[in-house]
Amino acid sequence: MFGIIGLGAIGTLLAYFLNKAGHVPYVVTRTRRSKYVIKAWGLEEVVEVALVERLPPTVRYSLVAVKAYDTESALGVIAGIPVVFQNGIGGLELIKERLGVGLGAVVTYGAARAGDIVELRGLGEIILPEEAGDLADALRAGGASVKIVPDVEPYRWLKTAVNAAINPVTALLRAKNGVVLDNPYARALAEAAAREAGAVAERLGVRLPADPVEEALRVAAATRENYSSMLQDVLAGRRTEVDYINGAVVRRGREAGVEAPINYALWMAVKALEGYISDVQYRQRSEG
Ligand code: PAF
C-alpha cells in the first residue's frame, strides 16, 4: 500500500514509522545497502523495506523523499498519489505539472545520516493534508506525531523560510545551527532571509501559521547542536538544495514583484561554495 522513493534520512524515518505500524514499504533507492539502520530514541534498529526498481500499481501513496533536485528521476517510478516530503519549493510543483497530481507534506523531525546509520535527532512532527488520511493513520500508528491540516502550503512556506534563514548561513560559516543565535551578524542575515521569504509568501497569498523570523529563531534554538542539511551536503561534497530554498524565494518573489536581495546573495554565495568544492575535489582527484 505504501511506497517510498529515496532512502536518505527522511525516507528511512518514514520507513521506520511504517514498520512500527506493521507495514513493509516498497522502496526505490539508489543507495543500495545490505541493511538500513536507524538510531531512534537511543536504540539502533534495522528498517525493513522491499527494494524494487519501480513502485507496483498496488501502491496507494508514493512518499517522495529524494532531494528536490532529483525529483525528475522520481517521476518514472511513482505509483498512486505522490506525497512529497522535500525541503523547499519546486519539487512538488514539478510533480504536479508532469503527473497532474501531488500532495505536499512537511517533516520537522531532525534526522541526519551519519555514515550508514540514520539518526533521529530531536522531536518533530509530520504535517499532512486531509487527502492523505490513510497515510497519516499509518504513520501515527507507528509512533509519529502527525498533524492533519486543510492546506499544507502555509506550513511548506514557513519551513522554507526557516531553511532559507538557517541553512545557507550555517553552510557558509560551517557552524552548527546555534550560530544563528550566538553570532549577531549571522543572526541579522538569517532574520533578513526569513523576513524576505515571509514577504514573498504573503504576496503569493499564503498566510504563514507563525511569524517566519520568530520561527527561524525558535527552530535554531531547538536544533542548536545540529548541523543543517545544507552544511552536511557541503561537508560531504554533495550538491545542496539552495536552488529550491533561497533560489525559490528569489524566483517566486520576482514572479510576484517582490525583491529578495538577501536570499539572492545567500543563494549566490552557496552556489559559489558548491562550485569551489567541486573544483577542489576535481584538483584533488587529478593530483592524486
Ligand atoms: O534542513 C535542515 O537542516 C532542517 O530543516 C533544519 C530545520 C534547518 C534543522 O537543521
mmCIF file with all atom_site columns, C-alpha atoms in Angstrom, residues 12 22 24 42 56 75 82 90 146 163-164 168-169 171 174-175 178 189 194 206-207 247 249 258 265:
data_model
loop_
_atom_site.group_PDB
_atom_site.id
_atom_site.type_symbol
_atom_site.label_atom_id
_atom_site.label_alt_id
_atom_site.label_comp_id
_atom_site.label_asym_id
_atom_site.label_entity_id
_atom_site.label_seq_id
_atom_site.pdbx_PDB_ins_code
_atom_site.Cartn_x
_atom_site.Cartn_y
_atom_site.Cartn_z
_atom_site.occupancy
_atom_site.B_iso_or_equiv
_atom_site.pdbx_formal_charge
_atom_site.auth_seq_id
_atom_site.auth_comp_id
_atom_site.auth_asym_id
_atom_site.auth_atom_id
_atom_site.pdbx_PDB_model_num
ATOM 1  C CA . THR A 1 12  ? 14.415 5.990  6.276   1.00 0.00 ? 12  THR A CA 1
ATOM 2  C CA . GLY A 1 22  ? 3.279  -3.302 10.661  1.00 0.00 ? 22  GLY A CA 1
ATOM 3  C CA . VAL A 1 24  ? 6.994  -3.113 4.938   1.00 0.00 ? 24  VAL A CA 1
ATOM 4  C CA . GLY A 1 42  ? 18.646 5.548  21.844  1.00 0.00 ? 42  GLY A CA 1
ATOM 5  C CA . PRO A 1 56  ? 3.974  -1.506 -8.198  1.00 0.00 ? 56  PRO A CA 1
ATOM 6  C CA . LEU A 1 75  ? 8.746  10.796 -11.956 1.00 0.00 ? 75  LEU A CA 1
ATOM 7  C CA . PRO A 1 82  ? 2.646  11.164 -4.785  1.00 0.00 ? 82  PRO A CA 1
ATOM 8  C CA . GLY A 1 90  ? 9.829  23.344 -6.695  1.00 0.00 ? 90  GLY A CA 1
ATOM 9  C CA . VAL A 1 146 ? 1.175  13.731 12.769  1.00 0.00 ? 146 VAL A CA 1
ATOM 10 C CA . ASN A 1 163 ? 15.507 26.748 5.868   1.00 0.00 ? 163 ASN A CA 1
ATOM 11 C CA . ALA A 1 164 ? 16.250 29.963 3.919   1.00 0.00 ? 164 ALA A CA 1
ATOM 12 C CA . PRO A 1 168 ? 22.861 28.872 3.942   1.00 0.00 ? 168 PRO A CA 1
ATOM 13 C CA . VAL A 1 169 ? 24.213 30.793 6.941   1.00 0.00 ? 169 VAL A CA 1
ATOM 14 C CA . ALA A 1 171 ? 26.686 26.118 5.430   1.00 0.00 ? 171 ALA A CA 1
ATOM 15 C CA . ARG A 1 174 ? 30.477 25.740 8.613   1.00 0.00 ? 174 ARG A CA 1
ATOM 16 C CA . ALA A 1 175 ? 28.848 26.052 12.000  1.00 0.00 ? 175 ALA A CA 1
ATOM 17 C CA . GLY A 1 178 ? 23.242 27.670 17.157  1.00 0.00 ? 178 GLY A CA 1
ATOM 18 C CA . LEU A 1 189 ? 21.429 37.669 7.937   1.00 0.00 ? 189 LEU A CA 1
ATOM 19 C CA . ALA A 1 194 ? 13.337 34.666 6.849   1.00 0.00 ? 194 ALA A CA 1
ATOM 20 C CA . VAL A 1 206 ? -0.041 32.283 1.562   1.00 0.00 ? 206 VAL A CA 1
ATOM 21 C CA . ARG A 1 207 ? -0.818 33.117 5.210   1.00 0.00 ? 207 ARG A CA 1
ATOM 22 C CA . GLY A 1 247 ? 16.733 30.348 -5.070  1.00 0.00 ? 247 GLY A CA 1
ATOM 23 C CA . VAL A 1 249 ? 12.313 32.551 -2.699  1.00 0.00 ? 249 VAL A CA 1
ATOM 24 C CA . VAL A 1 258 ? 8.878  41.232 -4.617  1.00 0.00 ? 258 VAL A CA 1
ATOM 25 C CA . ALA A 1 265 ? 23.151 36.995 -2.100  1.00 0.00 ? 265 ALA A CA 1
#
